[in-house]
Short mmCIF file of C-alpha atoms (C1' of nucleotides) in Angstrom, two decimals:
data_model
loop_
_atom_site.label_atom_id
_atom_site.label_comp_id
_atom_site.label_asym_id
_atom_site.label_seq_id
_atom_site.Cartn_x
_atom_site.Cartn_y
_atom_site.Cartn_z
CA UNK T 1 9.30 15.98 -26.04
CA UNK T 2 11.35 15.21 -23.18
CA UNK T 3 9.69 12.87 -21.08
CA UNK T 4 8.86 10.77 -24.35
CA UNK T 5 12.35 10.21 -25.55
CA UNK T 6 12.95 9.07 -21.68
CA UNK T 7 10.38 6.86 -21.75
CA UNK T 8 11.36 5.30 -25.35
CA UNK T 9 14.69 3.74 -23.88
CA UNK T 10 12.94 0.63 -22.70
CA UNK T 11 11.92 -1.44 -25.23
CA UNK T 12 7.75 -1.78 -25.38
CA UNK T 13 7.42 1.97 -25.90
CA UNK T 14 9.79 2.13 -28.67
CA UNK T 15 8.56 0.19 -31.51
CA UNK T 16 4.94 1.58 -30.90
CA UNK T 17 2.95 2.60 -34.30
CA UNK T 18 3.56 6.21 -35.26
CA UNK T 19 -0.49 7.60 -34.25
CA UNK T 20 0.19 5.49 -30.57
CA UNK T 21 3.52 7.44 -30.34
CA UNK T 22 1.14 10.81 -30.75
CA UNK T 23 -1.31 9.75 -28.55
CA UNK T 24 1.26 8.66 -25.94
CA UNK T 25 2.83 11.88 -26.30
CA UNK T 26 -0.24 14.23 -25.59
CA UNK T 27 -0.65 12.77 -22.17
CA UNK T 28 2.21 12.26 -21.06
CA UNK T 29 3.90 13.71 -17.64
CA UNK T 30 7.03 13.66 -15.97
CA UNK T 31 7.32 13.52 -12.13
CA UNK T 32 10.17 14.46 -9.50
CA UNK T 33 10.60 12.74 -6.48
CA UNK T 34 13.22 13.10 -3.40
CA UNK T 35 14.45 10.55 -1.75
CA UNK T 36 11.81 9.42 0.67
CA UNK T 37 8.68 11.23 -0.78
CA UNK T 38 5.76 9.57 -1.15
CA UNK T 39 4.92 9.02 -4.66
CA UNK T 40 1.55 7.12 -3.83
CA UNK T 41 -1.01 6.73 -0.89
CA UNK T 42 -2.99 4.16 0.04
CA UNK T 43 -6.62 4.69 -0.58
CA UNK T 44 -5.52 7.14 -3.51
CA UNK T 45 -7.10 7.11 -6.40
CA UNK T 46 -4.98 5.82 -9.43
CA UNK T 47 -4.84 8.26 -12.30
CA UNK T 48 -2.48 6.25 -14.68
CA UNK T 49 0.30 3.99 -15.29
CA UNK T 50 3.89 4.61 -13.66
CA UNK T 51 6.67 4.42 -15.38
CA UNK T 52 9.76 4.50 -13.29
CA UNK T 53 12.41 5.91 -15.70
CA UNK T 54 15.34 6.75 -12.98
CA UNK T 55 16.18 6.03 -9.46
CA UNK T 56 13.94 3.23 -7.52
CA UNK T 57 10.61 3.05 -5.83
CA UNK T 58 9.70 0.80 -2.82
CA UNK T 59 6.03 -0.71 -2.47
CA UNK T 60 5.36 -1.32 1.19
CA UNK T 61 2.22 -2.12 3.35
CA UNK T 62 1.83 -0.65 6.65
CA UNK T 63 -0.35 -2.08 8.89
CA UNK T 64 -2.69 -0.18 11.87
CA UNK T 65 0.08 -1.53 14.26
CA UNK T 66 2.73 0.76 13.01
CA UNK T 67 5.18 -1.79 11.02
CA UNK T 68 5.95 -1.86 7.49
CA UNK T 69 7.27 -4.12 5.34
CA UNK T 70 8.64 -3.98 2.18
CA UNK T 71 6.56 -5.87 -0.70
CA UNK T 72 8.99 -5.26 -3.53
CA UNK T 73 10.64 -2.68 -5.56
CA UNK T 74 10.07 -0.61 -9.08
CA UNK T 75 13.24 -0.29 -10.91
CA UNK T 76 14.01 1.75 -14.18
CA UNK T 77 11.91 0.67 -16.90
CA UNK T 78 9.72 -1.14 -14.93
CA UNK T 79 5.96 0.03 -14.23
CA UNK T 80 4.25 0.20 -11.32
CA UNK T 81 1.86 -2.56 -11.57
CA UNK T 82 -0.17 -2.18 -8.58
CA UNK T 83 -1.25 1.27 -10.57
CA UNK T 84 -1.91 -0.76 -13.36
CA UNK T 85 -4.15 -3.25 -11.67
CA UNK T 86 -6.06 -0.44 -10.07
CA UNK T 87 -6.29 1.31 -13.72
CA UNK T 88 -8.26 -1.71 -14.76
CA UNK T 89 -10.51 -2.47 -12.28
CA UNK T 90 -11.56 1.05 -10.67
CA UNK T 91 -9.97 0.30 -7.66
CA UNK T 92 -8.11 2.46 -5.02
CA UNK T 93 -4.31 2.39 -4.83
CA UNK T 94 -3.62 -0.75 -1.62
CA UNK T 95 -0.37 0.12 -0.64
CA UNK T 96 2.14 3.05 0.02
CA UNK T 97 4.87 3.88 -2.56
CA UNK T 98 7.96 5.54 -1.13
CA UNK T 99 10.66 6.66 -3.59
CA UNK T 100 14.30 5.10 -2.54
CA UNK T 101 16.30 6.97 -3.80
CA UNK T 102 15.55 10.59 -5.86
CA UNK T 103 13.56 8.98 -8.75
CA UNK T 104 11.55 10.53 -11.90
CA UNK T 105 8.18 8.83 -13.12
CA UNK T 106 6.76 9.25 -15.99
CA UNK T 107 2.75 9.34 -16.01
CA UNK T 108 0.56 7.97 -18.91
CA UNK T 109 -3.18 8.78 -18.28
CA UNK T 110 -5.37 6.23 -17.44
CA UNK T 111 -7.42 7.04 -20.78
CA UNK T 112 -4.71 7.08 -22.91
CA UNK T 113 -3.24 3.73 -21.74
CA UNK T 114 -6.72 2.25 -21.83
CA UNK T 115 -6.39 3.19 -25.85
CA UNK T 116 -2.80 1.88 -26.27
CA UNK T 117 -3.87 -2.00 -24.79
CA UNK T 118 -7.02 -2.15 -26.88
CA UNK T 119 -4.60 -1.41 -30.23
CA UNK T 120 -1.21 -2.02 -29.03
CA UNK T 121 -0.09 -5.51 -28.96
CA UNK T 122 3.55 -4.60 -27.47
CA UNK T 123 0.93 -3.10 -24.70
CA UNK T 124 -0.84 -6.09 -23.81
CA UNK T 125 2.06 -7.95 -23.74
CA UNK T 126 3.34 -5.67 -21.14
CA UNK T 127 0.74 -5.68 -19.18
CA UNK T 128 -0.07 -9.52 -18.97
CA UNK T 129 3.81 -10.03 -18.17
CA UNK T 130 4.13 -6.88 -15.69
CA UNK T 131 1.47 -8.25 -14.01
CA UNK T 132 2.65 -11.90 -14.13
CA UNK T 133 5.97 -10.61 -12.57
CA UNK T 134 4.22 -9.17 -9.91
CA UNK T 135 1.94 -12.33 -9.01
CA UNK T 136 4.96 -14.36 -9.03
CA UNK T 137 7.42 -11.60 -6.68
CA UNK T 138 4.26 -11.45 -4.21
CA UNK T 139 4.15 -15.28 -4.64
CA UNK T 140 7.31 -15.40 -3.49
CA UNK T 141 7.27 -12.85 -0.83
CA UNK T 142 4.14 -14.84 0.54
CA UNK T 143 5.63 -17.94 1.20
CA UNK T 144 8.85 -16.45 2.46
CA UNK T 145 6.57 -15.05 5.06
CA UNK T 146 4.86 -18.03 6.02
CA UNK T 147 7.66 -20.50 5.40
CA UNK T 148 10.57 -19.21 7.47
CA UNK T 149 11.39 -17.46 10.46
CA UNK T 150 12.95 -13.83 10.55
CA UNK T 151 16.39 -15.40 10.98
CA UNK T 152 15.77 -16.57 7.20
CA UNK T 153 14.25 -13.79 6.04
CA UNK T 154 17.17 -11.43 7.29
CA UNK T 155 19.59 -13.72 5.86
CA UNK T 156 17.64 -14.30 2.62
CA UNK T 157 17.31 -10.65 2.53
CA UNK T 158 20.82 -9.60 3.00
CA UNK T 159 21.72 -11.87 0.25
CA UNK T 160 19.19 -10.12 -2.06
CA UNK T 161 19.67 -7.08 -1.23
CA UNK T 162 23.44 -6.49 -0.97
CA UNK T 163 25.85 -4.44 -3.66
CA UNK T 164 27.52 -6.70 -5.95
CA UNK T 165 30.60 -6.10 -3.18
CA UNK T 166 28.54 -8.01 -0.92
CA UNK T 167 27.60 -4.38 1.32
CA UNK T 168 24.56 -3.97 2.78
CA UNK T 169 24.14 -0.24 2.99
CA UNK T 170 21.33 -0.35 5.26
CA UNK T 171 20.76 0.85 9.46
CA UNK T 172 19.26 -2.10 11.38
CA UNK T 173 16.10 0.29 11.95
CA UNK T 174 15.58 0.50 8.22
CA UNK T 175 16.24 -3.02 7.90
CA UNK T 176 13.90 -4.28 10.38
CA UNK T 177 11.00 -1.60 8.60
CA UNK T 178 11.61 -4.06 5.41
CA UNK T 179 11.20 -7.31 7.47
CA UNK T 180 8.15 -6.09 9.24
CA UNK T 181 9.82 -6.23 12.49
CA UNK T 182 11.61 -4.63 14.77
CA UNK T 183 15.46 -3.33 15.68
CA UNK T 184 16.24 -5.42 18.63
CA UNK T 185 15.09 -8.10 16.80
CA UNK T 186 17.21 -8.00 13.85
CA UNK T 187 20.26 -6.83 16.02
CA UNK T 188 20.04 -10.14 18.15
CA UNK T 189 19.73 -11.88 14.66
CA UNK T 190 22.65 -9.92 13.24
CA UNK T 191 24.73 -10.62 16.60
CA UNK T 192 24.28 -14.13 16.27
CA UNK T 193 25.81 -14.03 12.03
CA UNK T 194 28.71 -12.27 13.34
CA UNK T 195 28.96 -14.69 16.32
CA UNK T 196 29.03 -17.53 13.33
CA UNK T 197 31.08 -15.37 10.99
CA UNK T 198 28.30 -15.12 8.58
CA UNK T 199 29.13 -10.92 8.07
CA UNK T 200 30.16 -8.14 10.15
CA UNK T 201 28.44 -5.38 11.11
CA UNK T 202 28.78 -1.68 11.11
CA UNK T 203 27.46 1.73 11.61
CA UNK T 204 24.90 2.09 8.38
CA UNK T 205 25.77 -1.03 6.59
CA UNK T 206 26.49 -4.85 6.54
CA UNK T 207 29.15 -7.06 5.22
CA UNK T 208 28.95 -10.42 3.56
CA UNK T 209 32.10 -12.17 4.99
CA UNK T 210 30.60 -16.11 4.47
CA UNK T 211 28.20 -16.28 1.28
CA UNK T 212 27.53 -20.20 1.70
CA UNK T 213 26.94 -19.93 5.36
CA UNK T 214 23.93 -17.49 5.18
CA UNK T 215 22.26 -19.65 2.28
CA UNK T 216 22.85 -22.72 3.68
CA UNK T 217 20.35 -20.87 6.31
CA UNK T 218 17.87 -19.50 3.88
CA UNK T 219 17.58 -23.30 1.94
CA UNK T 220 19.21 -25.92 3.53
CA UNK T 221 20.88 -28.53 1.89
CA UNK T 222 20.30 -27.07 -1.12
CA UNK T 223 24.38 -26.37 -1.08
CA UNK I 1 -19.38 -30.65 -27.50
CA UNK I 2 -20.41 -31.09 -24.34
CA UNK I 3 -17.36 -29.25 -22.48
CA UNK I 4 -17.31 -26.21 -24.74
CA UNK I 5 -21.45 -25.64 -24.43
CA UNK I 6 -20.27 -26.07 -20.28
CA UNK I 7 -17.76 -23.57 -20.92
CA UNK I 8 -19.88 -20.87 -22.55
CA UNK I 9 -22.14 -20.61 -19.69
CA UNK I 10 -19.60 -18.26 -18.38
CA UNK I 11 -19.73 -14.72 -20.08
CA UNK I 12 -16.29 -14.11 -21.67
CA UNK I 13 -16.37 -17.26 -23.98
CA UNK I 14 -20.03 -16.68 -24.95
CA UNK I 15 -19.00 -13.75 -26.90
CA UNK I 16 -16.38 -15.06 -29.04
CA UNK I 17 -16.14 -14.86 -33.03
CA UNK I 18 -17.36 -18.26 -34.93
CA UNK I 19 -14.01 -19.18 -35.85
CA UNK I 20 -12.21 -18.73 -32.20
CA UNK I 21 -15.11 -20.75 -31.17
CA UNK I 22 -13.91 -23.04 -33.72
CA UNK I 23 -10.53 -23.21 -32.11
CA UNK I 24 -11.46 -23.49 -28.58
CA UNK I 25 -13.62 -26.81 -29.70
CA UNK I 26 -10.62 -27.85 -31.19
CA UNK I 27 -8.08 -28.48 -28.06
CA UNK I 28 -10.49 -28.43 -25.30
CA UNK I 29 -10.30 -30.90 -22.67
CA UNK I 30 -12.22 -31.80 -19.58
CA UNK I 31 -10.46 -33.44 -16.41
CA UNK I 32 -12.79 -34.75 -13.10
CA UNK I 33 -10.62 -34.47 -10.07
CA UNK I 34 -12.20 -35.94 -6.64
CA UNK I 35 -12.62 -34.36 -3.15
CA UNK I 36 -8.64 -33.77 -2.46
CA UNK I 37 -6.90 -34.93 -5.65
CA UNK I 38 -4.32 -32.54 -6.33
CA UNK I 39 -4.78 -30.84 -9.52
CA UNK I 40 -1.46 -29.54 -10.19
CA UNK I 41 1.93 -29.97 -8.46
CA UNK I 42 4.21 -27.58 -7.76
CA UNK I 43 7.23 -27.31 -10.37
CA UNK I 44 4.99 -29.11 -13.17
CA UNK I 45 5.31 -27.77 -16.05
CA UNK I 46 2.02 -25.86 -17.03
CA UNK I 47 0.58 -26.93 -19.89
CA UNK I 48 -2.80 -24.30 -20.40
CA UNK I 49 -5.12 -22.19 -18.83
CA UNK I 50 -7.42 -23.77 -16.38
CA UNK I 51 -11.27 -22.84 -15.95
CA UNK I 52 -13.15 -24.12 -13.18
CA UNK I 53 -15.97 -25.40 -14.19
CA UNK I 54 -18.37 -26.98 -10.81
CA UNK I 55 -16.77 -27.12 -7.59
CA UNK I 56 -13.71 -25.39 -5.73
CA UNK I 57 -10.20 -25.64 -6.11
CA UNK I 58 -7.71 -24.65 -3.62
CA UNK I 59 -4.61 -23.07 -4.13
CA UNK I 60 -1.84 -23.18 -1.41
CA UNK I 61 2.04 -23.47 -0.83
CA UNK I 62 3.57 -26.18 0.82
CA UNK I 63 6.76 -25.00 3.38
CA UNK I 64 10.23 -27.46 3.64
CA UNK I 65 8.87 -27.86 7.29
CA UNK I 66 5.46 -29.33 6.41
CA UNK I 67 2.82 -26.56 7.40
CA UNK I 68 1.16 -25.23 4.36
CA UNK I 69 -1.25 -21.81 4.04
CA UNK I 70 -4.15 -21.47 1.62
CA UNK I 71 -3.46 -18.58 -1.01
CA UNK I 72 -6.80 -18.05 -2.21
CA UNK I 73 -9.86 -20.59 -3.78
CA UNK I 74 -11.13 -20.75 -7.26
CA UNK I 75 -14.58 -20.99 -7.46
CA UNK I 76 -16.17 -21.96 -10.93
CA UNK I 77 -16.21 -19.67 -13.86
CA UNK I 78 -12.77 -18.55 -12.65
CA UNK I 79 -9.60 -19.72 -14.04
CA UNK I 80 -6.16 -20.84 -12.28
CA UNK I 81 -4.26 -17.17 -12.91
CA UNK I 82 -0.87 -18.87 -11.45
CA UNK I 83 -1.29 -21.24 -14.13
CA UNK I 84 -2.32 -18.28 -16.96
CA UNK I 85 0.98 -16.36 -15.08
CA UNK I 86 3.21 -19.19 -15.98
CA UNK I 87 1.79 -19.89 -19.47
CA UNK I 88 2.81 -15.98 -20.76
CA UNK I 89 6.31 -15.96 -18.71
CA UNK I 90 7.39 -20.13 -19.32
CA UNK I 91 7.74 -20.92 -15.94
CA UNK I 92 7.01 -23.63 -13.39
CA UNK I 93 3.81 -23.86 -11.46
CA UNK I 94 4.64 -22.42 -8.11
CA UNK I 95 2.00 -23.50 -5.62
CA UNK I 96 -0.09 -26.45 -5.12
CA UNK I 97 -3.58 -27.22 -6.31
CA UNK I 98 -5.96 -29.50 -4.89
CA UNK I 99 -9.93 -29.79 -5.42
CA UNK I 100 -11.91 -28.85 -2.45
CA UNK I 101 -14.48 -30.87 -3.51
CA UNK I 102 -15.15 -33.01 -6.59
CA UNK I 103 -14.86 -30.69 -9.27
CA UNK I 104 -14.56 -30.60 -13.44
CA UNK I 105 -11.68 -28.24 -14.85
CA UNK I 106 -11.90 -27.10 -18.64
CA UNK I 107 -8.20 -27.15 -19.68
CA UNK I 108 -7.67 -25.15 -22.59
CA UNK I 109 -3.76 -25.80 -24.43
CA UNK I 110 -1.29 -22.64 -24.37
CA UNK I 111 -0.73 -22.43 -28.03
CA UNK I 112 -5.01 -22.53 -28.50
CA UNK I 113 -4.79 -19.93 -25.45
CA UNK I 114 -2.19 -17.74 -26.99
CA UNK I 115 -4.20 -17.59 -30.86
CA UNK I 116 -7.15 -16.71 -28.59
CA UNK I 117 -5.37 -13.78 -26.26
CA UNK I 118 -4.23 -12.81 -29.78
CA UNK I 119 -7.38 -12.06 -31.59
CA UNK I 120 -9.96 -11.53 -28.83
CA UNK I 121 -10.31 -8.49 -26.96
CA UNK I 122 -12.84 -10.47 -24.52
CA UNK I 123 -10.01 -12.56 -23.63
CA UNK I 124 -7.83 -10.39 -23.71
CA UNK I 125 -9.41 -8.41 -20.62
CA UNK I 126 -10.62 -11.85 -19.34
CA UNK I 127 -6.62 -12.25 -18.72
CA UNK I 128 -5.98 -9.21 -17.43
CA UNK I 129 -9.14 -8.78 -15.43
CA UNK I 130 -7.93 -12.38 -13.45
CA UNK I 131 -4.70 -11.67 -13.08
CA UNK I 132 -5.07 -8.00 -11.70
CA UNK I 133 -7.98 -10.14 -9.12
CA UNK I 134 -5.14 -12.22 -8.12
CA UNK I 135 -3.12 -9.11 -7.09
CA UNK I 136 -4.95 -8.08 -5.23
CA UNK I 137 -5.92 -11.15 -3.29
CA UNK I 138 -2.66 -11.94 -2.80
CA UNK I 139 -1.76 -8.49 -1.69
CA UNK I 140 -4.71 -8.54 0.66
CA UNK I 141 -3.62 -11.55 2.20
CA UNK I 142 -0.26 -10.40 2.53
CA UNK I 143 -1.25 -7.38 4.29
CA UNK I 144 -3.14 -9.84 6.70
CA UNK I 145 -0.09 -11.83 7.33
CA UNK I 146 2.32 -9.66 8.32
CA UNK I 147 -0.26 -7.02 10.03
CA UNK I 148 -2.02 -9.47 12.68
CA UNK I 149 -1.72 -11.91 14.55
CA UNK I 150 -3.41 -15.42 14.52
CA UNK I 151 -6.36 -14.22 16.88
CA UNK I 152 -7.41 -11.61 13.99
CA UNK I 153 -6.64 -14.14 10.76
CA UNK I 154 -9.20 -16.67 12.35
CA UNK I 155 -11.49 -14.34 13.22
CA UNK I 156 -11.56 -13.17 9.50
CA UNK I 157 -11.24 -16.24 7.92
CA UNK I 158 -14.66 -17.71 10.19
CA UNK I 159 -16.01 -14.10 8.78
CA UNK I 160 -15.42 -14.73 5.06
CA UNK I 161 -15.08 -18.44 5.14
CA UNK I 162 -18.64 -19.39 6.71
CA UNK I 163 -21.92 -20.08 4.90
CA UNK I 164 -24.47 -17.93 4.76
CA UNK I 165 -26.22 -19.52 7.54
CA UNK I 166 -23.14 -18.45 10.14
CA UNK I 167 -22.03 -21.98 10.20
CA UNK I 168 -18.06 -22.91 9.31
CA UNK I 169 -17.98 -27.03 8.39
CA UNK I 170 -14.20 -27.02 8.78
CA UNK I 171 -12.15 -29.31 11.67
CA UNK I 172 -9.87 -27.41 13.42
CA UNK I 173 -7.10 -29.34 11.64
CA UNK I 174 -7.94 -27.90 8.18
CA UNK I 175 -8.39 -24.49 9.63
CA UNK I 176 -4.90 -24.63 11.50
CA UNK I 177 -3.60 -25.65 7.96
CA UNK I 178 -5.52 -23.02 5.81
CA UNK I 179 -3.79 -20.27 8.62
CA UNK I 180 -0.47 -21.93 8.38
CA UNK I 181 -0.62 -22.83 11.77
CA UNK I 182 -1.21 -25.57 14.24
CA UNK I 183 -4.35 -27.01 15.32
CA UNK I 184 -3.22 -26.40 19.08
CA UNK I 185 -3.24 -22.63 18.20
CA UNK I 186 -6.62 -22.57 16.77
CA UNK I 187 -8.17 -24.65 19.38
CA UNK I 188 -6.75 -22.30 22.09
CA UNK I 189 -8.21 -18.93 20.20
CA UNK I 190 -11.43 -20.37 19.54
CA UNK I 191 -11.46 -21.44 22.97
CA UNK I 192 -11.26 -17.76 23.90
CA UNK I 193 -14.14 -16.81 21.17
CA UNK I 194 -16.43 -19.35 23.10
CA UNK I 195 -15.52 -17.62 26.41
CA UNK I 196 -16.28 -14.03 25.01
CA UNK I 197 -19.51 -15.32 22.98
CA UNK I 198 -18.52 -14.67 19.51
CA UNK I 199 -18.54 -18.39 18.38
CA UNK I 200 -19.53 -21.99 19.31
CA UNK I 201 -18.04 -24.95 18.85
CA UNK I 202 -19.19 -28.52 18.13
CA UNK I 203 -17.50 -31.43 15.94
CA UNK I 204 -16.46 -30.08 12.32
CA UNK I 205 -17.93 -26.87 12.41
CA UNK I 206 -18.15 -23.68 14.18
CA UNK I 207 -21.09 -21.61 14.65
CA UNK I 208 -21.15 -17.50 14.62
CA UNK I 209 -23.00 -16.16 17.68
CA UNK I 210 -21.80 -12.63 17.41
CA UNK I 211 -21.00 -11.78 14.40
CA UNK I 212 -19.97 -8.00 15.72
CA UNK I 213 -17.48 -9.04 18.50
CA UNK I 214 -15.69 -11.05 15.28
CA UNK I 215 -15.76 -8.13 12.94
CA UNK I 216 -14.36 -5.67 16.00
CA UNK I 217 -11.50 -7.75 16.10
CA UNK I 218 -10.48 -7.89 12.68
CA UNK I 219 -11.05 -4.43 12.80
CA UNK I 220 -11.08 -2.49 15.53
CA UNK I 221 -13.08 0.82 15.15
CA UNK I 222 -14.80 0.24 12.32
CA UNK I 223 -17.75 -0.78 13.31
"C1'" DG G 1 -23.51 -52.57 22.74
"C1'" DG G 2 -18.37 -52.97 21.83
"C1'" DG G 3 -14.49 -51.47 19.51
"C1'" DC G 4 -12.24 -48.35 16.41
"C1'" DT G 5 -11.16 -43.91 14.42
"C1'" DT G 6 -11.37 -39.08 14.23
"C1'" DC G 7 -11.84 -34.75 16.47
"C1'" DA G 8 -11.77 -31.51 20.44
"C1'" DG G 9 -10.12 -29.80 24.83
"C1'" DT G 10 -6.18 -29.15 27.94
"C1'" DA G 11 -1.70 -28.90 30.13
"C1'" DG G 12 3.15 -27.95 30.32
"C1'" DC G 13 7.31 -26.61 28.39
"C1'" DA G 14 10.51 -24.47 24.91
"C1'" DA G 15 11.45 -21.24 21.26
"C1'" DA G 16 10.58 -16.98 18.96
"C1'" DA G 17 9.30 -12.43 18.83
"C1'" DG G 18 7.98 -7.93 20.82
"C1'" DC G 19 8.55 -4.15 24.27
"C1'" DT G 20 11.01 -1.12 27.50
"C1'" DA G 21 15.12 0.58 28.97
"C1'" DC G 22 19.79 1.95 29.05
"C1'" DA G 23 24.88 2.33 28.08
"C1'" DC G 24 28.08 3.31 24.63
"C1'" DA G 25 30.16 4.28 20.00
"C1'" DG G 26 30.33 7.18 15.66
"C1'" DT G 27 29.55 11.32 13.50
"C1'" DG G 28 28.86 16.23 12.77
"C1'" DC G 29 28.93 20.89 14.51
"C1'" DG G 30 29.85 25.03 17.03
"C1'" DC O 1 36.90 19.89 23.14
"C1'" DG O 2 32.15 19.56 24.49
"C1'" DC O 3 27.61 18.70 22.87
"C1'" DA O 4 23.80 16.75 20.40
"C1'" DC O 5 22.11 13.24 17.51
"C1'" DT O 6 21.82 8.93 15.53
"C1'" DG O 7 22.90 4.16 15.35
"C1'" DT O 8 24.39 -0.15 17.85
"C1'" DG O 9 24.90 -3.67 21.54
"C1'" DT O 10 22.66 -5.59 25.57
"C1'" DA O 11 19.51 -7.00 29.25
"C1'" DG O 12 15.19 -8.46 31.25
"C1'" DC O 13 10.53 -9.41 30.91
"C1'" DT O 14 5.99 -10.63 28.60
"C1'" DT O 15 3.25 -12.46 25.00
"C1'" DT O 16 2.63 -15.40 21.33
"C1'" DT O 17 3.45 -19.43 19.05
"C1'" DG O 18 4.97 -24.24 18.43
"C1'" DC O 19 5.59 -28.92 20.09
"C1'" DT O 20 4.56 -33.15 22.82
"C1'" DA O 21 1.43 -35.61 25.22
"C1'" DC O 22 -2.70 -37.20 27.23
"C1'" DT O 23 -7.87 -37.42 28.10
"C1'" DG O 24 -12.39 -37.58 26.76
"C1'" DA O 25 -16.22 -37.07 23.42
"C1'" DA O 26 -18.52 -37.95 18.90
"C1'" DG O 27 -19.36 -40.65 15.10
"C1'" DC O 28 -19.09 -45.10 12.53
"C1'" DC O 29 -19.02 -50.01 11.56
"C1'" DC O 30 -19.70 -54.58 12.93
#
DNA sequence: GGGCTTCAGTAGCAAAAGCTACACAGTGCG
DNA sequence: CGCACTGTGTAGCTTTTGCTACTGAAGCCC
């Protein structure tokens, strides 16, 4: 099958015992997304575990207020552990997932991945560290949040998120949805980089021009 | 031994085989820690998993600028996830611990832990189980951060924080720390929930008066 | 009771963030 | 070219939060 030879490029799934690879198979179901469907609700309930086997998926929260923010992001050959933790303990889905960029998911039914942990020891270890990764990003992400200002968290997030080129291909709307804040906010933060020579800005994206100056902002003295 | 017969009053390590029993008497260790002794440091290594036994531990990070949040509390029967998380993935404790109030902590070794996680299918969903918990606490909170303001994340945390009798034994100061805030802050809000009603005030505690007006705050609408 | 420490209540000011509003630049299209 | 649409740069104002500072009240020890 398609989808199962997809999913066997990443390591766990491939040196699974020849009755999991079956039972893996039977199950198994591919998924299409655009670029900026929805691939999960909040409040939905989780039917299995995502595998993200192209393009990128971005977790997000949106509060009553309107704003978003961006908790992190699924890349190929990672699995959407939020699905997983639901999978485990009956719960509803507590966050939206947006797909990036056009992105295909591969679906293993709750049952059947249920099955695979019990026997699987390539599963469980999955599991425990995709969930470990998680704890630690939103660890992170958490005292970000609380620790700094959104001057730091722009400039922190720039640095994170930028090509290899140092390009931020990103509108200051979209980037101020990922802060949890808003435009005018992040263009007076932006004005005042450019005023320091930090990057320069403009239309759709953002250039790194001073690499030490914005983390000498996100951790001082930490050179 | 006394600390494993403490230990098996909780249910996953009742059920374990006579020989993993064997191996849990083997490396187990006990450690008292007093009303604010810190029980683990952040960036110490982690040397096992942690089970509460009596009392409460506290788990919070620490910001360069000196105001620190509470993550979330471990009651006993639970065990420190963070330090479970870093045990699997080999990395340094990320947040700070510190007993609430005098408390007794089971420490089990990794390599005792690993065998265990190995063989045991209780433990096995005993890991999992905690650290999909801690997702979603920490996900929860996160939500709370970045969707409301102070106002709300007092109200709440009077709402889920008090005893059963209504009655928060808390200074101001500890609260403005738990919220990542200042005590100036809380002390002005409150100040407002006396006006409306909802709460009173007295030295090192607060009392719920309305426990409706608090809940339509945190959320409106519902009720 | 007197003196000390801790906690609570307030005030005033500065910084940060959010909201509304508008002008202008860039892109694409007929 | 003119037009529409989207993204950016500003401005002004309000609310929220943070910081400094002082006063008074509650509890504790001698």
């Amino acid at each position: 099958m398609q989808a199962l030879a997809e999913l066997q490029r990443f390591t766990p799934f491939k040196a699974l015992a020849g009755d999991s690879q079956t039972l893996l198979a039977q199950g198994l179901v591919t998924k299409q997304c655009g670029s900026a469907d929805m691939a999960l609700h909040k409040g939905q309930p989780v039917s299995g575990a995502y595998v993200v086997l192209a393009g990128r998926l971005r977790v997000f929260s949106l509060s009553p207020n309107g704003t978003e923010a961006t908790l992190y992001f699924i890349d190929p050959g990672e699995t959407c552990v939020l699905a997983l933790n639901c999978l485990f303990n009956d719960l509803l889905y507590p966050a939206w997932v947006q797909a990036e960029t056009p992105s295909t998911i591969a679906l293993i039914p709750g049952a059947v991945y249920r099955r695979l942990f019990e026997r699987e020891p390539a599963i469980q270890n999955l599991t425990v560290h995709t969930l470990s990764t998680l704890v630690f990003r939103l660890m992170s992400e958490l005292e970000l949040v609380h620790s700094s200002h959104h001057k730091q968290r722009l400039a922190n997030f720039i640095l994170m998120q930028s090509a290899s080129d140092g390009v931020l291909h990103m509108t200051q709307q979209q980037l101020a949805q990922h802060l949890g804040t808003t435009r005018e906010v992040v263009a007076r933060l932006l004005q005042e980089f450019v005023a320091r020579g930090w990057v320069s800005t403009r239309r759709g994206a953002i250039a790194i021009k001073d690499l030490f100056g914005l983390r000498e902002l996100v951790s001082p003295g930490a050179s």
